[in-house]
Short mmCIF file of C-alpha atoms and ligand atoms in Angstrom, two decimals:
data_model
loop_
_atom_site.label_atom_id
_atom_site.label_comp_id
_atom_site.label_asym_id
_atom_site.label_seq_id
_atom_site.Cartn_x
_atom_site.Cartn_y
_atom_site.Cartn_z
CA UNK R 1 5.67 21.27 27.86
CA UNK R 2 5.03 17.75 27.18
CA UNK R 3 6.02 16.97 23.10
CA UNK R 4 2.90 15.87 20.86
CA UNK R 5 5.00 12.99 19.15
CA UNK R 6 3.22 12.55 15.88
CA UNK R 7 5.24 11.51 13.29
CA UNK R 8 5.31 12.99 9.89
CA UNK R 9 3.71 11.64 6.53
CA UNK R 10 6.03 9.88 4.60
CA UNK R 11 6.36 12.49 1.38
CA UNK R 12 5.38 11.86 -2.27
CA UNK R 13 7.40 11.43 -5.16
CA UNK R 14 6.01 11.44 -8.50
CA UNK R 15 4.39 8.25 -10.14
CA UNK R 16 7.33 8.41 -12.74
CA UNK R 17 6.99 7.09 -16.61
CA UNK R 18 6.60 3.93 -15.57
CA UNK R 19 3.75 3.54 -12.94
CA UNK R 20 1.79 1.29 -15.22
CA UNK R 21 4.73 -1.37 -14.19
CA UNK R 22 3.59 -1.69 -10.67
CA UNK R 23 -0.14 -0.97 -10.79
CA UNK R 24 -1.17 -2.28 -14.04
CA UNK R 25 1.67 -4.71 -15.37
CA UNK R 26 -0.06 -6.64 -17.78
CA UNK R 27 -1.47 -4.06 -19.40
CA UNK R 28 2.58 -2.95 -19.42
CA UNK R 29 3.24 -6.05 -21.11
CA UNK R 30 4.48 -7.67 -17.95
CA UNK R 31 2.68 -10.90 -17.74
CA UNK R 32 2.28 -14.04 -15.45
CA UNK R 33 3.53 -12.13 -12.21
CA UNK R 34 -0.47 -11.66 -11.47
CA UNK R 35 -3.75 -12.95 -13.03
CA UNK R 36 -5.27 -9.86 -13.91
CA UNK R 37 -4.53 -6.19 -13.24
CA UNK R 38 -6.07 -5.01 -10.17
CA UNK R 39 -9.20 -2.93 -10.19
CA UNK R 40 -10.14 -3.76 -13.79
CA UNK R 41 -13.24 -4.80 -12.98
CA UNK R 42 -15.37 -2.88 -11.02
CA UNK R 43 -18.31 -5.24 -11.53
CA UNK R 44 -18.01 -8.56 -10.14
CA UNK R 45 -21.57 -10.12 -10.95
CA UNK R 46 -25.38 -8.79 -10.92
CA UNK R 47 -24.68 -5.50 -9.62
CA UNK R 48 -27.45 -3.00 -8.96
CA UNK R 49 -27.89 -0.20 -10.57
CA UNK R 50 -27.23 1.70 -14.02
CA UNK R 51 -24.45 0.76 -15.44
CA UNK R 52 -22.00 3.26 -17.22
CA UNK R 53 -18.90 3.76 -19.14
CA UNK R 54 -17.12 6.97 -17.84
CA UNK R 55 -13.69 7.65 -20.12
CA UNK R 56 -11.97 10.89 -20.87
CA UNK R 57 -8.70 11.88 -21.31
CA UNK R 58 -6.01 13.95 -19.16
CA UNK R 59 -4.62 16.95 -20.90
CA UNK R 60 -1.31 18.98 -19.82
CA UNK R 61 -1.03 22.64 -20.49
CA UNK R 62 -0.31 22.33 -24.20
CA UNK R 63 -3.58 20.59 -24.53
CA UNK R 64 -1.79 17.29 -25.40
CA UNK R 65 -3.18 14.19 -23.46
CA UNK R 66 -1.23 12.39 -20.85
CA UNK R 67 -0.63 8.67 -22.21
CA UNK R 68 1.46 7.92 -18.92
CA UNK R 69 -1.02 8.09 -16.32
CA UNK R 70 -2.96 5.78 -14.09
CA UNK R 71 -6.11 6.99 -12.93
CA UNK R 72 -8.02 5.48 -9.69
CA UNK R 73 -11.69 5.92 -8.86
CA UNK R 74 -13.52 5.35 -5.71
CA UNK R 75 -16.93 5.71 -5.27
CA UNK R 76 -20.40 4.13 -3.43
CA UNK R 77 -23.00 1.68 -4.83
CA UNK R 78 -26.24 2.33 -6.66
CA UNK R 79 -27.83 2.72 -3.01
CA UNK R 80 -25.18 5.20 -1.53
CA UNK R 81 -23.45 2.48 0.10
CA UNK R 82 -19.36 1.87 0.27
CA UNK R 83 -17.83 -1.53 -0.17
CA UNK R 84 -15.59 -0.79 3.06
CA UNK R 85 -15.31 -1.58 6.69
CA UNK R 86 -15.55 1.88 7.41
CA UNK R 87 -19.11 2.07 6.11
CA UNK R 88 -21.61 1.90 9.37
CA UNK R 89 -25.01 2.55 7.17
CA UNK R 90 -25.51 -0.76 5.53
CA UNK R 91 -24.17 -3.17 3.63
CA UNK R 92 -22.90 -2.67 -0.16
CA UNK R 93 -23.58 -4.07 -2.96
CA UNK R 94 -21.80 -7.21 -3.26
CA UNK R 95 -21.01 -7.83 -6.79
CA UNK R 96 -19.67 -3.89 -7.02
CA UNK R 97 -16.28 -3.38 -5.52
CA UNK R 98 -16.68 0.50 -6.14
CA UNK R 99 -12.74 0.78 -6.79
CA UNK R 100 -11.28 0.68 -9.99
CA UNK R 101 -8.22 1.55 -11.50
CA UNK R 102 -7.13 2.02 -15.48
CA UNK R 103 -4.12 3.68 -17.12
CA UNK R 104 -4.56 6.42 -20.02
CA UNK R 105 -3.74 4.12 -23.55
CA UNK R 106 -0.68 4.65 -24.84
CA UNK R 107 -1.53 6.13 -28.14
CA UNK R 108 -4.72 8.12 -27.15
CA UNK R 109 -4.46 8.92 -24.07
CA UNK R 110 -8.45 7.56 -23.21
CA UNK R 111 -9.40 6.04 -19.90
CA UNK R 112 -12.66 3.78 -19.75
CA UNK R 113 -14.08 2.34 -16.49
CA UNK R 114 -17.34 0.65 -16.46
CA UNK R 115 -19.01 1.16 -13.43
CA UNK R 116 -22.41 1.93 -12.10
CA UNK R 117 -23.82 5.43 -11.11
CA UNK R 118 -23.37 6.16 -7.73
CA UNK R 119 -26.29 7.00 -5.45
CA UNK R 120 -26.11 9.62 -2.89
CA UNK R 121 -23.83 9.70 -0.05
CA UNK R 122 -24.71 11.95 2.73
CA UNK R 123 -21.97 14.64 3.77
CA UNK R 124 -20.99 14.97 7.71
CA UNK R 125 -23.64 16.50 8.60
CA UNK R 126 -26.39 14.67 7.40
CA UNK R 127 -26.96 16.79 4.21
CA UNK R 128 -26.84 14.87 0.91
CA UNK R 129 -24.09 14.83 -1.21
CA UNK R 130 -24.89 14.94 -4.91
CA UNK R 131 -24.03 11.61 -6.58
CA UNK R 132 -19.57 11.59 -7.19
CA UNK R 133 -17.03 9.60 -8.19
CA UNK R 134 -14.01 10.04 -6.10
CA UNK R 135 -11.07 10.57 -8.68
CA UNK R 136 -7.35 9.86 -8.05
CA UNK R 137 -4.39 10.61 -10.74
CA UNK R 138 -0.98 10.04 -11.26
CA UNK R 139 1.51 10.63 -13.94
CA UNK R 140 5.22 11.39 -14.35
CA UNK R 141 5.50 15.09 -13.69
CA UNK R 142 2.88 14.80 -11.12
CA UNK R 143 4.74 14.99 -7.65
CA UNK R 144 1.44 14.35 -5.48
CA UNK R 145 -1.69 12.61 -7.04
CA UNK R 146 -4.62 14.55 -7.69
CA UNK R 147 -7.90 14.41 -6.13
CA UNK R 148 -10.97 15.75 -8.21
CA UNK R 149 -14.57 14.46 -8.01
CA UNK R 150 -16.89 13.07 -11.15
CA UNK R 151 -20.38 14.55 -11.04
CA UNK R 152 -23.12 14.40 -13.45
CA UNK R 153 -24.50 16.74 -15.40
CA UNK R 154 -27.88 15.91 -15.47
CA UNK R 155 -28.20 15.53 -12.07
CA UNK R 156 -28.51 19.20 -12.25
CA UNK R 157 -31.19 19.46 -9.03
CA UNK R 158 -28.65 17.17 -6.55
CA UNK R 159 -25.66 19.37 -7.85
CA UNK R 160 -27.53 22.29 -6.77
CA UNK R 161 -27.69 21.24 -3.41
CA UNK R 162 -24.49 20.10 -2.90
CA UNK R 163 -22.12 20.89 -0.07
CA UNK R 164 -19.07 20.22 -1.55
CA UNK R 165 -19.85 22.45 -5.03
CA UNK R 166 -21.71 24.93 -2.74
CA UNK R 167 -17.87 25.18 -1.35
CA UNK R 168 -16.85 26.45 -4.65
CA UNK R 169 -16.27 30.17 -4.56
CA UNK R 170 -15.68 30.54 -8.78
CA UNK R 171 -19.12 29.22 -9.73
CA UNK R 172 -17.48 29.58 -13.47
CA UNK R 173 -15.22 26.54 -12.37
CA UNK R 174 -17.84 24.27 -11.46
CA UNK R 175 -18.56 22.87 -14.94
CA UNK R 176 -14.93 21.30 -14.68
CA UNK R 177 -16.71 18.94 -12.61
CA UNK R 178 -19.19 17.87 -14.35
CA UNK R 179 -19.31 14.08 -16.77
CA UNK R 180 -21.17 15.06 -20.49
CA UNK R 181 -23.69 12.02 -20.79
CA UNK R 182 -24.37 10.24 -24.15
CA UNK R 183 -26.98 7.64 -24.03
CA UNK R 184 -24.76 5.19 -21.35
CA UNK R 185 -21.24 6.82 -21.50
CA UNK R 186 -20.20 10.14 -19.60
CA UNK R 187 -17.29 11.84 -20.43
CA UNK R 188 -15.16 13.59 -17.71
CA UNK R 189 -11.92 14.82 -19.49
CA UNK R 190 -9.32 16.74 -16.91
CA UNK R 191 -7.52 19.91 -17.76
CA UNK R 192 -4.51 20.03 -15.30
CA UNK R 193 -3.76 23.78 -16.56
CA UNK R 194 -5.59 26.96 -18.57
CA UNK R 195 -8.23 28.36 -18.41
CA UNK R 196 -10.45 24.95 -17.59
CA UNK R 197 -8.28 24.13 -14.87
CA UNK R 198 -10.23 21.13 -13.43
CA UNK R 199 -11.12 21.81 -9.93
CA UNK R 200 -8.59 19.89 -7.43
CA UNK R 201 -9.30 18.79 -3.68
CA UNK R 202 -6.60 19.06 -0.57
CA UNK R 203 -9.11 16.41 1.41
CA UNK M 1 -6.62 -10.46 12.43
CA UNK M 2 -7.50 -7.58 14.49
CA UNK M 3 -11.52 -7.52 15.89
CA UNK M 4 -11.33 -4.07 16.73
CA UNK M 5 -14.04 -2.10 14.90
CA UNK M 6 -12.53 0.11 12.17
CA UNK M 7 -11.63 3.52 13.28
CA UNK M 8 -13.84 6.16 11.20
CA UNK M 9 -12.37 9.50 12.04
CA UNK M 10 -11.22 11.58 9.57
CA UNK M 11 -7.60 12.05 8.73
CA UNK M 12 -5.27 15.00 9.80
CA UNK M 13 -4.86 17.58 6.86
CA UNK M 14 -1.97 17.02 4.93
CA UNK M 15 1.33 19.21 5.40
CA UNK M 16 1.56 20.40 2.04
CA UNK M 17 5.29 22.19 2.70
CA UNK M 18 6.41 18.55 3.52
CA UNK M 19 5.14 16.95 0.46
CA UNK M 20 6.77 18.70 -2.85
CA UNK M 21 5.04 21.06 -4.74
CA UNK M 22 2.90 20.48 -8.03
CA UNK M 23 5.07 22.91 -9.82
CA UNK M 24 8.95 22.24 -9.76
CA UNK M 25 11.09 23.59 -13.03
CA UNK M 26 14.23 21.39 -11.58
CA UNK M 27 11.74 18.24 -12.78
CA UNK M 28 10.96 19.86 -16.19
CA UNK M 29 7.88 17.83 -16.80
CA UNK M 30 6.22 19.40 -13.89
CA UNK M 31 5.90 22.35 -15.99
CA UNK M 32 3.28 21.50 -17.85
CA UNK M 33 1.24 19.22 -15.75
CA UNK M 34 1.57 21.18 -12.70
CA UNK M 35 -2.50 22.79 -11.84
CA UNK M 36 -1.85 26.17 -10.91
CA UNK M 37 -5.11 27.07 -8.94
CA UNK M 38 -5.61 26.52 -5.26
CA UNK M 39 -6.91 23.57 -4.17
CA UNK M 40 -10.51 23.94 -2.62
CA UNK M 41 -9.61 21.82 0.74
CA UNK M 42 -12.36 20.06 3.01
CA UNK M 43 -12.70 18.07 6.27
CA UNK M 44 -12.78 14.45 4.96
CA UNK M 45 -16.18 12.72 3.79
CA UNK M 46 -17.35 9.31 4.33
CA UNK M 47 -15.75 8.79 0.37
CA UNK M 48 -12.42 9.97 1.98
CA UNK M 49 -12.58 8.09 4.89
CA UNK M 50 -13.43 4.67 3.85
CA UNK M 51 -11.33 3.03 1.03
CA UNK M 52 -10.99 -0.50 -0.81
CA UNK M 53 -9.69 -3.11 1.26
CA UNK M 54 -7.49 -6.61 -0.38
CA UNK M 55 -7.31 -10.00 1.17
CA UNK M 56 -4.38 -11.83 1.88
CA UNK M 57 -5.73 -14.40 -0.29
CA UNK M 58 -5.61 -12.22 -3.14
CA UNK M 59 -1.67 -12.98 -3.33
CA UNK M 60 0.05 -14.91 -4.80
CA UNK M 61 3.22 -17.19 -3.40
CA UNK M 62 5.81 -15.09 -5.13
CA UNK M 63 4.34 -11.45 -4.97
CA UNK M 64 6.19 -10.40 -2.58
CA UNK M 65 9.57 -12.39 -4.29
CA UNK M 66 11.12 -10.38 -7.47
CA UNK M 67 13.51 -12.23 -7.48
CA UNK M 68 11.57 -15.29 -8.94
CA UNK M 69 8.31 -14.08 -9.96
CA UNK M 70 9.51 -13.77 -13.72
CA UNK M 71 11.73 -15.91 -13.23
CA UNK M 72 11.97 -19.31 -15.50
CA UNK M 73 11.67 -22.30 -13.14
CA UNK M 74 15.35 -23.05 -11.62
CA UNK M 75 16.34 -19.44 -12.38
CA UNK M 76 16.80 -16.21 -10.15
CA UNK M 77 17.16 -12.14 -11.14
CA UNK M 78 20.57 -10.79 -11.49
CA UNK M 79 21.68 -8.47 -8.94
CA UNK M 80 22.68 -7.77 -5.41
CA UNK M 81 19.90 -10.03 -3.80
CA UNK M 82 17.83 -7.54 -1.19
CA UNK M 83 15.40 -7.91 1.68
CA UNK M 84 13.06 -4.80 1.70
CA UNK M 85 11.15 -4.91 4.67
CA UNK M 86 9.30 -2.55 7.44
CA UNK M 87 6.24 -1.17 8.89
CA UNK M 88 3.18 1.28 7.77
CA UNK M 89 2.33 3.17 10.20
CA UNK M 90 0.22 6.13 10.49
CA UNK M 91 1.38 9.67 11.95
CA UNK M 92 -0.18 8.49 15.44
CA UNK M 93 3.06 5.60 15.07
CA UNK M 94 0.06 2.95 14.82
CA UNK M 95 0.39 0.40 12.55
CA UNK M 96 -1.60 0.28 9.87
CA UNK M 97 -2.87 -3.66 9.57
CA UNK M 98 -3.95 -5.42 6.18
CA UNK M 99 -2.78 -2.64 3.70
CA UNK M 100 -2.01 -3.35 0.41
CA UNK M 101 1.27 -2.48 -0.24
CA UNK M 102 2.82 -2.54 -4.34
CA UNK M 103 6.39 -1.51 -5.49
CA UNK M 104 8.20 -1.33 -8.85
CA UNK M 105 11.99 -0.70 -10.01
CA UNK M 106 14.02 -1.08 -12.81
CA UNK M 107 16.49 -4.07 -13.08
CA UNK M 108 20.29 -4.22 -11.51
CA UNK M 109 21.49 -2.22 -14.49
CA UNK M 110 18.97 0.89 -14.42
CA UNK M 111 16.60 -0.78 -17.35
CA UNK M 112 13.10 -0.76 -16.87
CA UNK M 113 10.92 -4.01 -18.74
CA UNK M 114 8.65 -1.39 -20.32
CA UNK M 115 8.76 -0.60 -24.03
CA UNK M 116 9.39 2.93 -23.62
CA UNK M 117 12.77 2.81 -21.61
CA UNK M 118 15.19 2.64 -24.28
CA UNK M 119 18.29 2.76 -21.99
CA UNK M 120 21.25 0.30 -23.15
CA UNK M 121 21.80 -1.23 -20.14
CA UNK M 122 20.31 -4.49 -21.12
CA UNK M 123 17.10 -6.50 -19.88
CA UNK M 124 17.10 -9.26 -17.68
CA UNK M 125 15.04 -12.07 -18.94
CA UNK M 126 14.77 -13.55 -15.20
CA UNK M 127 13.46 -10.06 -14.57
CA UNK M 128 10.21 -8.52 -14.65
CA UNK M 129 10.05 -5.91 -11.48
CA UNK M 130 7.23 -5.75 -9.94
CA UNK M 131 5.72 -6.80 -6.57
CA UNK M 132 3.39 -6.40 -3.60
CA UNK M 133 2.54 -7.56 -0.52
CA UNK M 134 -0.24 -7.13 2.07
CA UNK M 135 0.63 -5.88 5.91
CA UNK M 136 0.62 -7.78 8.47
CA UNK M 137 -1.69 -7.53 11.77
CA UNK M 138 1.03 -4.63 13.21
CA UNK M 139 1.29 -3.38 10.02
CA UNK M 140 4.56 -4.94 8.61
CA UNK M 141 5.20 -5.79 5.27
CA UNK M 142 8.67 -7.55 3.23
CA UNK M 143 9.73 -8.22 0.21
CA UNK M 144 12.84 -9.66 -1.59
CA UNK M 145 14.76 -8.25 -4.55
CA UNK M 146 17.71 -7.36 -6.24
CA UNK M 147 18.55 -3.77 -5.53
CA UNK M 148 17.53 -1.63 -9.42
CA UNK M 149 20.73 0.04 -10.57
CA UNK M 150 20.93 3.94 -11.22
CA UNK M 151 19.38 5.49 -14.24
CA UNK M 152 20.21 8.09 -16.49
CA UNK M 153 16.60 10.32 -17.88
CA UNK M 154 16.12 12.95 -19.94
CA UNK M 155 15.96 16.00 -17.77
CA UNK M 156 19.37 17.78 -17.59
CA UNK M 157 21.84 16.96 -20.13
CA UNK M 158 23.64 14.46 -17.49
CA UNK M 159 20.62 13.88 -14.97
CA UNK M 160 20.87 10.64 -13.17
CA UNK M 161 18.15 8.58 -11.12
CA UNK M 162 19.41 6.77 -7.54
CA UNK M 163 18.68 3.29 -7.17
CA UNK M 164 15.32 4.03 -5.92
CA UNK M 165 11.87 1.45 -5.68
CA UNK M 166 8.74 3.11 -6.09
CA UNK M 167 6.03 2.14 -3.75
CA UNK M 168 1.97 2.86 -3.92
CA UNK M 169 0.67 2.24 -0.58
CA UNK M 170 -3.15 2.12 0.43
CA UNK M 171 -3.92 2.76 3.75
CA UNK M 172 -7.28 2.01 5.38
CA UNK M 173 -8.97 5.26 3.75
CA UNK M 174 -9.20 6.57 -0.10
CA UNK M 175 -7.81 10.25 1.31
CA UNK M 176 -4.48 7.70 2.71
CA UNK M 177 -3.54 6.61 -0.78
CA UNK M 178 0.00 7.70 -2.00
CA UNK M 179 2.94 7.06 -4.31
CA UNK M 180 6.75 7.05 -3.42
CA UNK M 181 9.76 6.83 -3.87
CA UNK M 182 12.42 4.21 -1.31
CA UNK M 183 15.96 5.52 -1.93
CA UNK M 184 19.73 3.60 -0.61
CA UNK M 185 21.21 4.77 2.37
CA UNK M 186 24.94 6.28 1.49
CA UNK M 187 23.98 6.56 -2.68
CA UNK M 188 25.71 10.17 -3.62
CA UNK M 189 23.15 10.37 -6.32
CA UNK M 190 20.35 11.14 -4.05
CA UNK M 191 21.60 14.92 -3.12
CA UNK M 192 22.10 16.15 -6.86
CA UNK M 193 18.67 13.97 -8.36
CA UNK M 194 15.75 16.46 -10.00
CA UNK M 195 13.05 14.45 -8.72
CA UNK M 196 14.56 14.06 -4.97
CA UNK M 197 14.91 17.40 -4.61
CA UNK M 198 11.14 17.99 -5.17
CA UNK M 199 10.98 18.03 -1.98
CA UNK M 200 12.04 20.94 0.32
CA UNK M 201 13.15 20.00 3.32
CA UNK M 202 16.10 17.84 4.02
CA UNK M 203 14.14 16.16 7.31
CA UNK M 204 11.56 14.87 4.76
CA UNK M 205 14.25 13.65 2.15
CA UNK M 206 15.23 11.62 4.78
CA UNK M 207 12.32 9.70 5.56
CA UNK M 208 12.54 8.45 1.79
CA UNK M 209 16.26 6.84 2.56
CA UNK M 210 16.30 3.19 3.73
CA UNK M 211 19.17 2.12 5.76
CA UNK M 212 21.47 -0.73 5.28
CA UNK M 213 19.57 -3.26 8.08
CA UNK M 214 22.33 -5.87 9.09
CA UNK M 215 20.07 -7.62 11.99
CA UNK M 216 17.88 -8.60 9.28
CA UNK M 217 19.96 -9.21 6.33
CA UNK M 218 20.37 -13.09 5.94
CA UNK M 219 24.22 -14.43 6.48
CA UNK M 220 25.88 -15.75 2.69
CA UNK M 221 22.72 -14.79 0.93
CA UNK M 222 20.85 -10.93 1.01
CA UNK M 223 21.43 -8.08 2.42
CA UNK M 224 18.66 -6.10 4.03
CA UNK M 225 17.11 -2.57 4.24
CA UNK M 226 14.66 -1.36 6.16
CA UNK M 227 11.91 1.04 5.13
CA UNK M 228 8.54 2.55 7.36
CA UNK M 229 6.47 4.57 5.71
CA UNK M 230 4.07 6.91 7.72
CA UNK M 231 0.73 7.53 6.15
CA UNK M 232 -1.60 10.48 7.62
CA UNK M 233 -3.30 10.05 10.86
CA UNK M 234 -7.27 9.82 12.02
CA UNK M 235 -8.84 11.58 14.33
CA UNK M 236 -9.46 9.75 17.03
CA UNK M 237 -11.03 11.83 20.00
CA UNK M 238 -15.13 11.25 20.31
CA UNK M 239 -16.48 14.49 19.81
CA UNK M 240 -17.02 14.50 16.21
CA UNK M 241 -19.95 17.02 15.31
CA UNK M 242 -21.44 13.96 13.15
CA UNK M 243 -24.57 12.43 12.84
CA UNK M 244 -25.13 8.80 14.05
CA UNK M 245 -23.51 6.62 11.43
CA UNK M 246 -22.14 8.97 8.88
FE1 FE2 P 1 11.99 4.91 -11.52
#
């Protein structure tokens, strides 16, 4: 038989204590090596769209907030539209890079990205996806990030007809999911353990 | 660079018995920020698939040099003066083009310039430890350091890091993104460290160790090593069950 020959992923390693070094140095103190940390702003210039502050906090299973990790979020434009090669539909917003990256602060343990809300993104299949934010994070004692997704609560008739949260055998999990607005803030906090264990994706 | 369009198939599912697991009681603080419930798992969305993408431009001269890039004008780190250099590739062996690429390491006595590394090993003021660079057109990538010395962490009473580098690497799609470790070909510490041994099989340990590259190391002034790293692979036969432009 003839061998396949694919190679094998290179394997993670945890983030380690001291991740905000490499991805966010001057908010580690570290400064002159770069201009500005990378993916602090989201928002270049006019972008379209509703703007929002979405913060939270990451909580271990003692219910005591990570202040180590470094959370990354991509997501589309106000029209459903991603600021990447790969996207065929249109072109994105130009003053919205839709990636953005923050660390928890040191003494609270609050992340704060201001963005804009996301339109809808269809799924494979031509369905539409319910409007997401595409959440990465990693932390010491994390050996491979973690995908979740942001979704928002009072998009309550678009979560219903999502095909992703349709996926979601424990309806009782779902509300892990979902960003609490007040007036322009939503709050997404994660619970990596107990009993509101946010939901994680293997995508 | 490269005209060809960008590839938009999904990514192979990830072999989660080659990767470590979230929960690992050798690393104690997996404990408690381990999740504990299944992943849900799905084939890759167009959120997955595409991914932010960095210019060249966005770099500056001495990124990709720790060695000077805290450095006071006329002055260098302190250490054994490094060349870390290789290719991204994907698990097709394809070379992953115009990747951002970061990496960060404590200096040539184990001490980390962060305020919460209270090792005694003293800082280097010519020091600051962190980098990145952007691959090239076939996907390479190099960078010049002085190789971080081992650590001792508070995990076991006597626990020790290797000289390691940690690396983030992008890839060309959101579902590619991941976080390292580079470890030193021949350093003892490797086989008895918590954090190595995450990982369960020895064959995947491996592809974390760089070896000592002679060829490329640079006569009466660095030493090199050479490190690939291998991100998942796309899909790239035609018969996707897709709709036109999703
Ligand atoms: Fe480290």
């Amino acid at each position: 038989m003839q061998p396949l020959n694919f190679l094998k992923e290179s394997p993670s390693q945890t983030a380690g204590p001291y991740v905000h070094i490499g991805c966010v140095p001057t908010f580690a103190g570290i400064e002159g090596v770069y201009p500005e940390d990378l993916g602090k702003s989201m928002i270049t210039g006019e972008a379209k769209g509703e703007k929002i502050t979405l913060k939270g906090r990451v909580f271990d299973g003692s219910g005591t907030p990570l202040r180590d990790a470094m959370l990354e979020i991509w997501q589309a434009d106000a029209a459903g539209l991603f600021n990447s090669p790969v996207e065929r539909r249109g072109t994105a917003d130009p003053a919205f890079t839709g990636w953005g990256r923050q660390p928890t602060d040191g003494e609270t343990g609050v992340y704060t990205f201001e963005t804009v809300k996301p339109g809808r993104v269809p799924f494979p299949d031509g369905r539409l996806q319910a409007p997401h934010i595409t959440m990465w994070i990693v932390a010491r004692g994390i050996n491979i990030g973690l995908s979740t997704r942001v979704y928002f609560e009072d998009e309550a008739e678009a979560n219903a007809e999502d095909p992703i949260l349709a996926r979601v055998e424990h309806k009782v999990r779902i509300p892990t999911l979902m960003a609490k607005r007040e007036g322009d803030t939503y709050t997404f906090d994660i619970y990596l353990q107990g009993d509101n264990e946010t939901i994680f994706f293997d995508v | 660079m490269h005209n060809n369009p960008p590839e938009t198939g999904a990514f192979y599912p990830r072999d989660l018995d080659w990767h470590p697991p979230a929960l690992t009681p050798g690393y104690k603080t997996s404990v408690l920020r381990s999740p504990q419930r299944a992943k849900i798992s799905f084939d890759p969305t167009l959120g997955e698939i595409s991914g932010p993408t960095f210019g060249h431009n966005m770099l500056g001269e001495l990124d990709n040099d720790l060695v000077l890039n805290f450095a006071q004008p006329g002055a260098s780190a302190i250490g054994e003066r490094i060349i870390v250099h290789g290719r991204v590739q994907d698990e097709r062996g394809r070379g992953v083009a115009g990747t951002l690429v970061e990496f960060w390491q404590a200096n040539a006595g184990g001490r980390y310039r962060h305020k919460k590394d209270t090792y005694l090993a003293p800082l280097d003021p010519n020091f600051g430890g962190c980098g990145r660079a952007i691959t090239d057109a076939d996907g390479y990538y190099q960078f010049r350091t002085i190789k971080p010395g081992p650590y001792p962490w508070p995990n076991g009473v006597n626990d020790w890091r290797p000289s390691h580098i940690h690396f983030s690497i992008f890839g060309a799609g959101f579902a590619q993104r991941l976080i390292t470790q580079m470890y030193f070909e021949g350093d003892p510490h490797i086989a008895i460290c918590p954090i190595v041994n995450t990982i369960r099989d020895q064959a995947a340990i491996g592809q974390l160790v760089a070896p000592l590259d002679m060829n490329n190391s640079v006569p009466m002034d660095s030493r090199a090593y050479k490190f690939d790293i291998t991100l998942r692979g796309r899909r790239s036969t035609m018969f996707e069950n897709r709709k036109e432009g999703n």
